[in-house]
Amino acid sequence: MNRKQFLKTSALTLAGIAAGGSFLESCKKSTTGPQGPTVNFTIDLNSSSYAALSATGGYVYSQGVIIARISSLLDGFIAVAQTCTHNGCTLTFGAGSQTFLCPCHGGTYDLNGNVTAGPPPYPIKRYSVSRSGNNLTVSG
Ligand code: FES
């Protein structure tokens, strides 16, 4: 390989590395906003599947969302994404602390989905909840 061929090969190699780096850069998570699925569903509070919501502090899962009853008031429900933004563990609800808890590495989120402790890099999405009779609609 002569000098000219060497320089041409080197330039092509560097261009390939640069293009690959650019490609990998585009694969990185680009959002830092709240994480969670887009949903729009209604649950029937009379269904035995959602019986846990009859008591303050109870919670259930549906379609990637954790729904918790935070007070005994008529509309005392809150819904956030159920998946921790750290490594994807399923969150639980701590009625005493009024936080969503990750059992894997101790991450915690407040009622708005903001990270309050632990390694989660992003907040979780909070959903709109509305009640009509015994129907609870979750959307966002
Ligand atoms: S997976 Fe939730 S804190 Fe690590």
XYZ file of N, CA and C in Angstrom, residues 34-139:
318
model
N -41.187 13.008 31.405
C -41.851 11.868 32.038
C -42.010 10.701 31.069
N -41.818 9.498 31.608
C -41.862 8.289 30.791
C -43.121 7.484 31.106
N -43.793 7.002 30.053
C -44.966 6.157 30.256
C -45.760 6.042 28.970
N -46.609 5.014 28.891
C -47.391 4.807 27.671
C -48.495 5.850 27.521
N -48.958 6.007 26.295
C -50.132 6.833 26.042
C -51.357 5.933 26.196
N -52.296 6.351 27.033
C -53.461 5.494 27.305
C -54.756 6.312 27.299
N -55.834 5.606 27.170
C -57.176 6.177 27.322
C -58.116 4.999 27.557
N -58.410 4.717 28.814
C -59.256 3.569 29.117
C -60.125 3.874 30.328
N -61.162 3.063 30.483
C -62.095 3.227 31.600
C -62.192 1.910 32.353
N -62.176 2.008 33.668
C -62.371 0.807 34.487
C -63.659 0.974 35.290
N -64.260 -0.173 35.610
C -65.495 -0.206 36.387
C -65.123 -0.480 37.841
N -65.343 0.481 38.707
C -64.967 0.332 40.107
C -65.765 -0.755 40.807
N -66.866 -1.190 40.214
C -67.646 -2.294 40.793
C -67.038 -3.658 40.485
N -66.123 -3.701 39.522
C -65.513 -4.971 39.149
C -64.596 -5.457 40.270
N -64.623 -6.771 40.501
C -63.762 -7.339 41.547
C -62.285 -7.142 41.221
N -61.956 -6.956 39.957
C -60.561 -6.723 39.565
C -59.997 -5.438 40.163
N -60.883 -4.516 40.513
C -60.441 -3.214 41.019
C -60.904 -2.970 42.453
N -61.217 -4.055 43.150
C -61.714 -3.950 44.523
C -60.721 -3.226 45.437
N -59.429 -3.318 45.136
C -58.416 -2.672 45.982
C -58.621 -1.151 46.027
N -59.290 -0.612 45.021
C -59.490 0.837 44.981
C -60.621 1.316 45.891
N -61.294 0.385 46.539
C -62.373 0.795 47.442
C -61.829 1.346 48.754
N -60.563 1.072 49.038
C -59.967 1.548 50.287
C -58.847 2.544 50.015
N -58.741 3.545 50.856
C -57.648 4.503 50.738
C -56.323 3.761 50.855
N -55.406 4.049 49.931
C -54.107 3.385 49.911
C -54.076 2.162 49.009
N -55.243 1.734 48.539
C -55.269 0.590 47.635
C -54.803 0.996 46.241
N -54.317 0.029 45.495
C -53.875 0.339 44.132
C -54.005 -0.880 43.240
N -54.108 -0.613 41.942
C -54.227 -1.664 40.930
C -53.382 -1.259 39.721
N -53.201 -2.221 38.817
C -52.471 -1.969 37.572
C -53.410 -2.183 36.390
N -53.273 -1.360 35.395
C -54.021 -1.572 34.161
C -53.295 -0.867 33.020
N -53.014 -1.601 31.982
C -52.451 -1.060 30.736
C -51.184 -0.223 30.959
N -50.323 -0.695 31.842
C -49.058 0.004 32.066
C -49.158 1.155 33.042
N -50.287 1.247 33.722
C -50.540 2.358 34.645
C -50.852 1.802 36.033
N -50.340 2.454 37.060
C -50.718 2.118 38.430
C -51.707 3.189 38.886
N -52.848 2.725 39.360
C -53.908 3.626 39.817
C -54.029 3.438 41.325
N -53.954 4.527 42.060
C -54.010 4.433 43.523
C -55.123 5.318 44.057
N -55.698 4.869 45.162
C -56.704 5.692 45.844
C -55.976 6.426 46.962
N -55.876 7.725 46.825
C -55.075 8.497 47.772
C -55.907 9.150 48.858
N -57.219 9.129 48.690
C -58.084 9.640 49.755
C -59.454 9.021 49.594
N -60.260 9.165 50.625
C -61.595 8.584 50.561
C -62.571 9.511 49.841
N -62.085 10.666 49.415
C -62.945 11.600 48.697
C -63.372 10.996 47.372
N -64.437 11.493 46.847
C -65.033 10.946 45.632
C -64.011 10.777 44.506
N -63.213 11.783 44.268
C -62.259 11.713 43.164
C -60.829 11.569 43.651
N -60.634 10.893 44.750
C -59.293 10.751 45.337
C -58.453 9.671 44.689
N -58.362 9.691 43.379
C -57.569 8.701 42.657
C -56.423 9.397 41.929
N -55.345 8.672 41.770
C -54.219 9.201 41.008
C -53.660 8.069 40.167
N -53.152 8.405 38.990
C -52.610 7.385 38.093
C -51.290 7.854 37.508
N -50.306 6.975 37.551
C -48.994 7.261 36.959
C -48.519 5.996 36.231
N -47.502 6.143 35.414
C -46.916 4.973 34.744
C -46.381 4.007 35.793
N -46.565 2.711 35.540
C -46.191 1.724 36.554
C -44.745 1.256 36.459
N -44.031 1.690 35.435
C -42.686 1.175 35.201
C -41.611 2.176 35.613
N -40.727 1.737 36.481
C -39.627 2.582 36.942
C -38.718 2.944 35.766
N -38.281 4.183 35.726
C -37.440 4.641 34.619
C -35.978 4.244 34.788
N -35.637 3.585 35.875
C -34.262 3.123 36.041
C -34.051 1.834 35.255
N -34.551 0.720 35.773
C -34.380 -0.561 35.074
C -35.702 -1.252 34.786
N -36.789 -0.546 34.890
C -38.062 -1.091 34.443
C -38.836 -1.938 35.435
N -38.508 -1.877 36.702
C -39.280 -2.635 37.686
C -40.667 -2.018 37.864
N -41.590 -2.835 38.342
C -42.955 -2.380 38.557
C -43.075 -1.696 39.914
N -43.637 -0.501 39.902
C -43.767 0.296 41.119
C -44.921 -0.194 41.984
N -44.847 0.130 43.255
C -45.958 -0.083 44.181
C -46.330 1.290 44.740
N -47.418 1.326 45.527
C -47.822 2.591 46.134
C -47.696 2.494 47.638
N -47.017 3.461 48.225
C -46.886 3.518 49.676
C -47.888 4.514 50.233
N -48.955 3.998 50.822
C -50.013 4.886 51.303
C -49.518 5.812 52.406
N -48.669 5.292 53.292
C -48.192 6.111 54.400
C -47.334 7.269 53.943
N -46.454 7.004 52.993
C -45.542 8.049 52.516
C -46.118 8.822 51.337
N -47.246 8.335 50.798
C -47.858 8.955 49.612
C -46.844 9.056 48.475
N -46.131 7.952 48.249
C -45.149 7.912 47.165
C -45.280 6.607 46.396
N -44.794 6.628 45.192
C -44.687 5.405 44.399
C -43.276 4.884 44.602
N -43.191 3.581 44.895
C -41.933 2.989 45.338
C -41.455 1.921 44.351
N -40.167 1.917 44.111
C -39.579 0.869 43.286
C -38.895 -0.138 44.205
N -39.289 -1.414 44.126
C -38.715 -2.422 45.023
C -37.304 -2.844 44.634
N -36.857 -2.473 43.445
C -35.567 -3.000 42.964
C -34.352 -2.270 43.539
N -34.335 -0.951 43.464
C -33.157 -0.210 43.932
C -33.547 0.996 44.765
N -34.752 1.012 45.275
C -35.158 2.063 46.196
C -35.563 3.392 45.574
N -35.816 3.411 44.288
C -36.283 4.653 43.679
C -37.665 5.024 44.202
N -37.912 6.313 44.360
C -39.238 6.765 44.778
C -39.681 7.938 43.910
N -40.984 8.056 43.779
C -41.603 9.117 42.975
C -42.729 9.735 43.782
N -42.900 11.039 43.655
C -44.011 11.686 44.345
C -45.311 11.506 43.548
N -46.386 12.090 44.053
C -47.693 11.894 43.423
C -47.784 12.512 42.031
N -46.859 13.395 41.706
C -46.823 13.969 40.359
C -45.920 13.175 39.425
N -45.276 12.137 39.959
C -44.390 11.319 39.140
C -42.941 11.779 39.154
N -42.622 12.791 39.930
C -41.238 13.269 39.990
C -40.390 12.359 40.868
N -39.146 12.166 40.472
C -38.219 11.337 41.250
C -37.876 12.070 42.542
N -38.010 11.357 43.671
C -37.670 11.961 44.963
C -36.489 11.274 45.633
N -36.124 10.077 45.171
C -34.962 9.390 45.738
C -34.545 8.255 44.813
N -33.291 7.866 44.936
C -32.799 6.704 44.211
C -32.311 7.017 42.816
N -32.017 5.959 42.053
C -31.362 6.127 40.753
C -32.234 6.431 39.534
N -33.567 6.446 39.611
C -34.321 6.701 38.372
C -33.894 8.011 37.700
N -33.599 7.933 36.404
C -33.108 9.129 35.701
C -34.203 10.091 35.254
N -35.426 9.595 35.145
C -36.514 10.427 34.625
C -37.759 10.279 35.491
N -38.619 11.283 35.463
C -39.914 11.134 36.130
C -40.781 10.128 35.376
N -41.844 9.701 36.027
C -42.844 8.865 35.359
C -44.032 9.747 34.995
N -44.732 9.308 33.984
C -45.855 10.081 33.464
C -47.036 10.027 34.430
N -47.679 11.164 34.644
C -48.908 11.214 35.424
C -50.080 11.368 34.460
N -51.156 10.677 34.756
C -52.307 10.658 33.868
C -53.477 11.419 34.466
N -54.349 11.849 33.585
C -55.593 12.483 33.991
C -56.569 11.384 34.420
N -57.236 11.601 35.531
C -58.212 10.634 36.031
C -59.526 11.365 36.249
N -60.608 10.812 35.708
C -61.924 11.409 35.961
C -62.910 10.298 36.300
N -63.841 10.638 37.162
C -64.814 9.648 37.606
C -66.215 10.061 37.197
N -66.963 9.086 36.719
C -68.366 9.290 36.413
C -69.109 8.085 36.968
N -69.789 8.279 38.064
C -70.444 7.150 38.721
C -69.393 6.163 39.189
N -69.508 4.925 38.732
C -68.524 3.903 39.097
C -67.491 3.672 38.011
N -67.448 4.534 37.019
C -66.462 4.438 35.970
C -65.334 5.428 36.194
N -64.124 4.919 36.089
C -62.932 5.755 36.259
C -62.190 5.751 34.920
N -62.025 6.932 34.347
C -61.337 7.035 33.066
C -59.937 7.586 33.293
N -58.978 6.900 32.699
C -57.567 7.276 32.802
C -57.079 7.608 31.405
N -56.471 8.776 31.257
C -55.991 9.151 29.927
C -54.766 10.050 30.024
